[in-house]
PDB file of C-alpha atoms in Angstrom:
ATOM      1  CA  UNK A   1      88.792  78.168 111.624  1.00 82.00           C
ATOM      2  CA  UNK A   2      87.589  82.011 112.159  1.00 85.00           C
ATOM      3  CA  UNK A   3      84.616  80.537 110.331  1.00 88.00           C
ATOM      4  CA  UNK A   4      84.180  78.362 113.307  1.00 90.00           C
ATOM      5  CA  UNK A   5      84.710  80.921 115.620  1.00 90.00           C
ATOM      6  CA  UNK A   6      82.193  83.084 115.011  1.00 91.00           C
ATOM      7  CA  UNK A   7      79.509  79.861 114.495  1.00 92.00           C
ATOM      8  CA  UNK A   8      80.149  79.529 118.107  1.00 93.00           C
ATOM      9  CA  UNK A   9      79.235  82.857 118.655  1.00 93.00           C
ATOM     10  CA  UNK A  10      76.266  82.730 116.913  1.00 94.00           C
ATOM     11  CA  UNK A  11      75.710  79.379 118.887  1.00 94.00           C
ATOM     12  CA  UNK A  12      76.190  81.406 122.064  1.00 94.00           C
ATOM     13  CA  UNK A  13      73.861  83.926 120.881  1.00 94.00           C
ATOM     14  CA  UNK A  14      71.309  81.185 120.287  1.00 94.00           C
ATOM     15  CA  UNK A  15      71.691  79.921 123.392  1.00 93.00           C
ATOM     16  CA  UNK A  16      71.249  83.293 125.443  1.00 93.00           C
ATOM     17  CA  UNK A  17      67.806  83.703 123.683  1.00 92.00           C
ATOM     18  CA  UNK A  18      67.627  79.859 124.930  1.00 91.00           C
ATOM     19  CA  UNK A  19      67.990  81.254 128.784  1.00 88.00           C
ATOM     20  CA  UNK A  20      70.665  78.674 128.841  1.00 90.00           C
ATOM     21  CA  UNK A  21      72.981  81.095 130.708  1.00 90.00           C
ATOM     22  CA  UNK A  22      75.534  78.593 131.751  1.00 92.00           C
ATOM     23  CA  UNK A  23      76.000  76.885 128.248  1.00 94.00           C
ATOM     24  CA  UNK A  24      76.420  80.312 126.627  1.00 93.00           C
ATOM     25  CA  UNK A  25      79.522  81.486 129.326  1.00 94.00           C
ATOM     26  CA  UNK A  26      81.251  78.206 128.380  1.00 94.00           C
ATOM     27  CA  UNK A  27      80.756  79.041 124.665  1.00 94.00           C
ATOM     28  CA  UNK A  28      82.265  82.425 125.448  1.00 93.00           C
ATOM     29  CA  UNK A  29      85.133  81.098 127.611  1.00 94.00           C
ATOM     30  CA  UNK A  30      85.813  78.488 124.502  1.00 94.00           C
ATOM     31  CA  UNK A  31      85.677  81.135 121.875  1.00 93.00           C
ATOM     32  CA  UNK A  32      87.961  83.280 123.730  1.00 92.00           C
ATOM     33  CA  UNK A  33      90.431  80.686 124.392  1.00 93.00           C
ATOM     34  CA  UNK A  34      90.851  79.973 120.475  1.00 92.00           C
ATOM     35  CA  UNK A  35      90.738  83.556 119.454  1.00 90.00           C
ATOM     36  CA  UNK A  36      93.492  84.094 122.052  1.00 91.00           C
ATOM     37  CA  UNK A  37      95.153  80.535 120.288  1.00 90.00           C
ATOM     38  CA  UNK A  38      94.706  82.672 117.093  1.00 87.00           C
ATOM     39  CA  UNK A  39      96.462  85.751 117.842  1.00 88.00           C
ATOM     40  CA  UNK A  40      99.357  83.953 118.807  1.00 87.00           C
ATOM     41  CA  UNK A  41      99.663  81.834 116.011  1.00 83.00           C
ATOM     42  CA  UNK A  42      99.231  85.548 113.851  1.00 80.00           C
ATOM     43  CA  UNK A  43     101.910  86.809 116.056  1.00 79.00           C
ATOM     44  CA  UNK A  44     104.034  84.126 115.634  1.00 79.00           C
ATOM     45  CA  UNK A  45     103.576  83.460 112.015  1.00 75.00           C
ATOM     46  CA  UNK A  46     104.089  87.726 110.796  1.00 71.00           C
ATOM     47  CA  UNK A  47     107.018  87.768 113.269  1.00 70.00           C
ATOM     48  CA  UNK A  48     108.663  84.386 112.331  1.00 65.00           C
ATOM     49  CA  UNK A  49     109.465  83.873 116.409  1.00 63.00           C
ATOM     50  CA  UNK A  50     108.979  80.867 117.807  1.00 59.00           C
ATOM     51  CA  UNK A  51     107.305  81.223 121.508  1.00 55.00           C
TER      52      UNK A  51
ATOM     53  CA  UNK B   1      62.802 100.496 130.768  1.00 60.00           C
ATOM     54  CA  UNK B   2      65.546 100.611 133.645  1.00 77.00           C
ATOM     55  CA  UNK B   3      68.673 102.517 132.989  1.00 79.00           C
ATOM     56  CA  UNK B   4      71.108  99.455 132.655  1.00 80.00           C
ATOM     57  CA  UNK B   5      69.006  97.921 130.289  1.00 85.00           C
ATOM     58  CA  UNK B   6      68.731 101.363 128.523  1.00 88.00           C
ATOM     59  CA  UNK B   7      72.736 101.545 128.376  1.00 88.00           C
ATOM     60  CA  UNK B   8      73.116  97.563 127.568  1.00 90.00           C
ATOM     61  CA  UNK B   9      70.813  98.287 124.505  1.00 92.00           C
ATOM     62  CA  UNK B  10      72.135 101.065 123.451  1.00 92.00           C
ATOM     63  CA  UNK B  11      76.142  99.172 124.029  1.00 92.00           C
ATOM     64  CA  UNK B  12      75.118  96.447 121.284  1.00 94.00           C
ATOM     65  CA  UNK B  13      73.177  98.366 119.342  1.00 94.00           C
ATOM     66  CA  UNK B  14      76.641 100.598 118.397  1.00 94.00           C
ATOM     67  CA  UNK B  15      79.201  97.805 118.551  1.00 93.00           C
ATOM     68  CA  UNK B  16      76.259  96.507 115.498  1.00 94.00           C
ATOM     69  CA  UNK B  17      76.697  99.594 114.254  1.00 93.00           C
ATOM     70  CA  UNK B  18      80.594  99.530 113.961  1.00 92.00           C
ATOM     71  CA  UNK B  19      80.203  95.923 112.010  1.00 92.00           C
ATOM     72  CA  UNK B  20      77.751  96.854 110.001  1.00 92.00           C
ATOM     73  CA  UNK B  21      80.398  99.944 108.853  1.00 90.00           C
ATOM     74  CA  UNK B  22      83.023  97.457 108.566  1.00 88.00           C
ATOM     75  CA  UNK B  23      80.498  95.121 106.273  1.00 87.00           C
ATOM     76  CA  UNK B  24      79.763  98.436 104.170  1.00 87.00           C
ATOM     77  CA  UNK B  25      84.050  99.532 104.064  1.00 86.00           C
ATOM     78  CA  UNK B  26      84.364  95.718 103.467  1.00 86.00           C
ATOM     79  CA  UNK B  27      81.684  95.717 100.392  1.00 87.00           C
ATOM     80  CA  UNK B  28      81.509  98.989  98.771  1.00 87.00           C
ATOM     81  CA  UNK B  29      85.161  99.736  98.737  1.00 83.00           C
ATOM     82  CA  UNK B  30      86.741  96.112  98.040  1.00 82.00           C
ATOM     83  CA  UNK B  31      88.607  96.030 101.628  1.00 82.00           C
ATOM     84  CA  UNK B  32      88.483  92.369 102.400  1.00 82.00           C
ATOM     85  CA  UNK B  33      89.336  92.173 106.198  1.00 84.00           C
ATOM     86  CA  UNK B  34      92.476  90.406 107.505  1.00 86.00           C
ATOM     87  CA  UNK B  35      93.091  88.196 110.361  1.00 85.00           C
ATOM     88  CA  UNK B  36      93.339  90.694 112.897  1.00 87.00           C
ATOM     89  CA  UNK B  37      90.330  92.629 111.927  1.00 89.00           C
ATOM     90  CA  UNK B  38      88.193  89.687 111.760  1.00 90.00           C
ATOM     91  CA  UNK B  39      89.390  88.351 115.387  1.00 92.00           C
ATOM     92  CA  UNK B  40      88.610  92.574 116.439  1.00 93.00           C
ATOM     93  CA  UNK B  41      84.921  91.925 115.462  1.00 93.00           C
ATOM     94  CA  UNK B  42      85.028  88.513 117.504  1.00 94.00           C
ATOM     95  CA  UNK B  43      86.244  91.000 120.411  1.00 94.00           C
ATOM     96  CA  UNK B  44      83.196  93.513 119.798  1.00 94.00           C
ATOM     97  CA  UNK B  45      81.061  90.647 119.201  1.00 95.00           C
ATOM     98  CA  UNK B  46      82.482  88.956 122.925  1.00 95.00           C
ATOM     99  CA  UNK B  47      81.960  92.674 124.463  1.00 95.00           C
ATOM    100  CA  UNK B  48      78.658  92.641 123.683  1.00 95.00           C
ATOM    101  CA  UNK B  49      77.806  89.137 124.875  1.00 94.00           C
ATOM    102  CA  UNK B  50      78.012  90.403 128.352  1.00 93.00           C
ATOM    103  CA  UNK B  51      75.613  93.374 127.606  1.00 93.00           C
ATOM    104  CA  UNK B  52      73.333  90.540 126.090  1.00 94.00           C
ATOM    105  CA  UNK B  53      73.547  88.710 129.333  1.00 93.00           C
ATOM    106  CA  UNK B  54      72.608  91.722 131.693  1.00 90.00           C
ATOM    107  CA  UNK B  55      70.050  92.021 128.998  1.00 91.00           C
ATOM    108  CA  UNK B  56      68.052  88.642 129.496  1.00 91.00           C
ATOM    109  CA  UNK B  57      69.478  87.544 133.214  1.00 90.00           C
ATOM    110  CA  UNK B  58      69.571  90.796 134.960  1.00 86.00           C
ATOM    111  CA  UNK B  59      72.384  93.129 135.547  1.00 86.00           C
ATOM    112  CA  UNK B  60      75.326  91.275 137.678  1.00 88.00           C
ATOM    113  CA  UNK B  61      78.962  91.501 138.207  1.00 89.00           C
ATOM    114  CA  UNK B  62      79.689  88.551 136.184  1.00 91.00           C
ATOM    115  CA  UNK B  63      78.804  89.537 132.868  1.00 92.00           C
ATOM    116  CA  UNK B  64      80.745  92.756 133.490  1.00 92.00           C
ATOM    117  CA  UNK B  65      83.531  90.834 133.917  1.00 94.00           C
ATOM    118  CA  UNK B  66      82.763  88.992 130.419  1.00 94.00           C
ATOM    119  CA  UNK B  67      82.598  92.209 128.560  1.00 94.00           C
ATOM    120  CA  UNK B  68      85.568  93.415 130.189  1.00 95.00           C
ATOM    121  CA  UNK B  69      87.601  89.853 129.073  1.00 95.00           C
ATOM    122  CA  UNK B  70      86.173  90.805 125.561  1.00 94.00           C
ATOM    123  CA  UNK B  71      87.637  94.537 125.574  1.00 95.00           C
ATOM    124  CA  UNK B  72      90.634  93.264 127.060  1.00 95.00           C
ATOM    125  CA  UNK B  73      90.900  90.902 124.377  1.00 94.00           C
ATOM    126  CA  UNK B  74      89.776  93.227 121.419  1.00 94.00           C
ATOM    127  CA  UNK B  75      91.859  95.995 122.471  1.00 94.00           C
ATOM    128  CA  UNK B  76      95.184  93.919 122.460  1.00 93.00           C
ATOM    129  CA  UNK B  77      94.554  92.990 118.801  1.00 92.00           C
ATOM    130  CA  UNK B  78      93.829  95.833 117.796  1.00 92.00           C
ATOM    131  CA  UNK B  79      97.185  97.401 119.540  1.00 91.00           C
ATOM    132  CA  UNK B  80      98.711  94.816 117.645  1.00 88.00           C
ATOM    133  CA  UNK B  81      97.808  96.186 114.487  1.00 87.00           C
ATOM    134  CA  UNK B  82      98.332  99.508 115.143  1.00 88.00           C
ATOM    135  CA  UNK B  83     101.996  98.073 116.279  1.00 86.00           C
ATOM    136  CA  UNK B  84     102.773  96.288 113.410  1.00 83.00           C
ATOM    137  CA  UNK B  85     101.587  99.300 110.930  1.00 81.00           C
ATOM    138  CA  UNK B  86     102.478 102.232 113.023  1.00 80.00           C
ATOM    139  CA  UNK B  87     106.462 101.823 111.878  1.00 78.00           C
ATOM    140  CA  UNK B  88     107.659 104.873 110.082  1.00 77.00           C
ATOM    141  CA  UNK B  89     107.960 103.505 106.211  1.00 74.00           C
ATOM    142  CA  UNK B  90     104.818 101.080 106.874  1.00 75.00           C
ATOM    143  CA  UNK B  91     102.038 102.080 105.569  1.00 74.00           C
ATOM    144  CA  UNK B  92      98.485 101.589 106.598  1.00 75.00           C
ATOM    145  CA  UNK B  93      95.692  99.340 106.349  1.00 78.00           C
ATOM    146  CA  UNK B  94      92.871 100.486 104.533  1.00 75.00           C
ATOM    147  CA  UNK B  95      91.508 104.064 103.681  1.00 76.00           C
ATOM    148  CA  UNK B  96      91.781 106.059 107.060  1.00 76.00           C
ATOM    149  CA  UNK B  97      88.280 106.969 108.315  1.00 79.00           C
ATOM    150  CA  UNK B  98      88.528 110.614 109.858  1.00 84.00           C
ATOM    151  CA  UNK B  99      92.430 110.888 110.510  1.00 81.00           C
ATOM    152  CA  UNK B 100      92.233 107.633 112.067  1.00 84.00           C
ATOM    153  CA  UNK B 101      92.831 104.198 110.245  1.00 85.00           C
ATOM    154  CA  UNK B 102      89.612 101.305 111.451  1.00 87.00           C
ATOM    155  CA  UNK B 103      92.141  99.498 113.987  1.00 88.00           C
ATOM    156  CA  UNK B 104      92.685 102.800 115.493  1.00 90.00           C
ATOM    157  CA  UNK B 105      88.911 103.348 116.017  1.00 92.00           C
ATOM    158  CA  UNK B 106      88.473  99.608 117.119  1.00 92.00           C
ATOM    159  CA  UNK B 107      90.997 100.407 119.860  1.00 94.00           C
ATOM    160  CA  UNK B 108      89.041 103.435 121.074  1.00 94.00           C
ATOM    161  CA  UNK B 109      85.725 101.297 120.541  1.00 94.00           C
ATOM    162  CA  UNK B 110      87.746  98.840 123.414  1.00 94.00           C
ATOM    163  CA  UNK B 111      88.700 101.921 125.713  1.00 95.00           C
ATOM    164  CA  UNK B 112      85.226 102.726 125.934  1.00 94.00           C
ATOM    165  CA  UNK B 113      83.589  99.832 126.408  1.00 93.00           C
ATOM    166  CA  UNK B 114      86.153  99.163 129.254  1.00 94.00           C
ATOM    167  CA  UNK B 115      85.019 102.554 130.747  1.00 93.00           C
ATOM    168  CA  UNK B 116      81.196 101.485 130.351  1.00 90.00           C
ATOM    169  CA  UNK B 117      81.422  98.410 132.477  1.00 92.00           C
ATOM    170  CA  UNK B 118      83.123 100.832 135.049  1.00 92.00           C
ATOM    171  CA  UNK B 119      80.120 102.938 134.270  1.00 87.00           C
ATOM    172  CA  UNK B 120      77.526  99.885 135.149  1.00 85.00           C
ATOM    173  CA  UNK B 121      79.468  98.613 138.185  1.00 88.00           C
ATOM    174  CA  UNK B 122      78.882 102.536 139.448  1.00 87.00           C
ATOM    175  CA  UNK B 123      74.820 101.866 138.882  1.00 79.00           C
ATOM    176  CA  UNK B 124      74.912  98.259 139.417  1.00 76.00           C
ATOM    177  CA  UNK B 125      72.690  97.145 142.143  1.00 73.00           C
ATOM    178  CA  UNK B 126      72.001  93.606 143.568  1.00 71.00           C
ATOM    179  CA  UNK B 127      68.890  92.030 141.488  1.00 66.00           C
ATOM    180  CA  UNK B 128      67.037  89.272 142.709  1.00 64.00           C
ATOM    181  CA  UNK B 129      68.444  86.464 140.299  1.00 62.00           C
ATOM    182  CA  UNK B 130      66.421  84.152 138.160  1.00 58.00           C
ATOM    183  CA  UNK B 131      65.004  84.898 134.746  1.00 58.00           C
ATOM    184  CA  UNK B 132      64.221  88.384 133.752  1.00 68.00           C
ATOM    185  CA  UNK B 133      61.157  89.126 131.752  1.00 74.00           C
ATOM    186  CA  UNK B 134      62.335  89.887 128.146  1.00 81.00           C
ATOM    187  CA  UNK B 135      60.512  93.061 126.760  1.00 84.00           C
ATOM    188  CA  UNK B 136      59.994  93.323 123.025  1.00 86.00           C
ATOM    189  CA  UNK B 137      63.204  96.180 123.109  1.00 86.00           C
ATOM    190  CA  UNK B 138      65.540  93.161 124.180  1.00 88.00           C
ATOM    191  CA  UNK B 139      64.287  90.398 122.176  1.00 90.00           C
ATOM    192  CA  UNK B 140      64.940  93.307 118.800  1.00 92.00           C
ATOM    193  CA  UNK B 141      68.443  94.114 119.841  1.00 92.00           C
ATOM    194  CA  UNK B 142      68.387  90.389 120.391  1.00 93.00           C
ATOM    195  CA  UNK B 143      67.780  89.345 117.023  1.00 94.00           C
ATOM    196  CA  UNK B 144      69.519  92.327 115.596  1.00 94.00           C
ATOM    197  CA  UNK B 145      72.846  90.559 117.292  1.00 94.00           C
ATOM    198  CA  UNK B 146      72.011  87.464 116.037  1.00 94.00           C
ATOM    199  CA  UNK B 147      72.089  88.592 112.402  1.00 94.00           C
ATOM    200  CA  UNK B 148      75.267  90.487 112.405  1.00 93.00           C
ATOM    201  CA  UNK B 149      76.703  87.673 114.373  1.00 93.00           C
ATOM    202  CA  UNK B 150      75.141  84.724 111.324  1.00 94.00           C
ATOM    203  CA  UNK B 151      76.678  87.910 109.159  1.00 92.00           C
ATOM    204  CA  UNK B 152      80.228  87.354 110.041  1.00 90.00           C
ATOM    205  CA  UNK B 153      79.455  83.570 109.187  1.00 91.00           C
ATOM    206  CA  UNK B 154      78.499  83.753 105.733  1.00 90.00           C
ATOM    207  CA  UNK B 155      81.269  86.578 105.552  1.00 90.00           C
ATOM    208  CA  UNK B 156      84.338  84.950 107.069  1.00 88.00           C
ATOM    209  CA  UNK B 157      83.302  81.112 105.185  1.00 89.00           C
ATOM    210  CA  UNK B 158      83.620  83.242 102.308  1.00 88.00           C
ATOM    211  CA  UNK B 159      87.025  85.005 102.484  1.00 86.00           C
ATOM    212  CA  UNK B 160      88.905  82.589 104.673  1.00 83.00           C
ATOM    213  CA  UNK B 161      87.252  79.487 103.905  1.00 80.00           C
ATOM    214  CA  UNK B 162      87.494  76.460 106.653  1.00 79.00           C
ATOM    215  CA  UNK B 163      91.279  77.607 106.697  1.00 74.00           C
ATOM    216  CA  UNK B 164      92.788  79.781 109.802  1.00 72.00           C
ATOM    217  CA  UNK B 165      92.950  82.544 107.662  1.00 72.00           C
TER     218      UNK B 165
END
């Protein structure tokens, strides 16, 4: 998974050089999302909470 | 070369910097990252995606705002860590670099970058929009961004696998 992440990244990267502005914000938006998604489930996991 | 590209260049070219250190820390002294430090390098990495932006589309208020979603982002894990580890008993993570263990330093790295976007919204002025002619400085920082980025690839597959981590 934080393999994946940063493939998108390096997808988004690719597309900047692209000029593909709009792709590469929806990239960023994505990865953000599931790195957020990933800090939780971190959080939740060290912590043994439920949220 | 315009002084917001001059700062955007120099912006990446550190947070590079900063992984690069963590690759070295990471391969000469045997500190395999955790979760938390890998998802601070996808913050630095997300920071400088909006510097890369005002690189190749011109300076504008949007990509600020990405940058600042990145520090935003970064800086909360790393206040994690320094939360979970800064319990009196715990110890820390890693050999502490100058008085200061790496997640401390990553947190900093966030404060400033939040205070650099402040810094280009001071200079920022209204471009004409369209597609910016990319001088061989950008297209080098460019491709130096790439390969730390295709770094953390190879470097992440490797420790964590296809797993979360």
């Amino acid at each position: 998974m934080m393999a994946a992440l940063f493939f998108l990244l390096f997808l988004m990267v690719l597309f900047v050089m692209m000029g593909r502005r709009n792709v590469a914000i929806f990239l960023f938006l994505i990865n953000l999302g599931l790195s957020i998604a990933m800090t939780m489930h971190h959080v939740t996991e060290t912590l043994d909470i439920n949220l | 070369m315009k002084l917001s590209n001059a700062i955007n260049s120099l912006w990446i070219l550190i947070y590079c910097s900063i992984i690069a250190a963590a690759f070295g820390v990471q391969i000469f002294a045997h500190e395999e990252p955790c979760p938390l430090c890998y998802l601070q390098r996808i913050g630095m990495i997300l920071v400088s995606t909006g510097a890369l932006l005002n690189l190749h589309f011109g300076l504008r208020n949007s990509h600020l705002a990405l940058s600042l979603l990145g520090a935003l982002f970064g800086g909360s894990v790393a206040l994690r860590q320094i939360a979970i580890h800064a319990c009196p008993g715990s110890s820390t993570f890693g050999e502490p670099i100058w008085g200061l263990s790496l997640y401390s330093w990553s947190f900093l790295t966030f404060i400033a970058s939040i205070f650099m976007v402040i810094l280009l919204l001071l200079v920022y002025q209204k471009e004409k929009k369209g597609f910016t002619e990319i001088g061989a400085g950008t297209k080098f920082v460019t491709l130096i961004f790439l390969f730390v980025v295709a770094a953390n690839v190879v470097s992440a597959l490797l420790t964590c696998g296809l797993g979360a981590c």
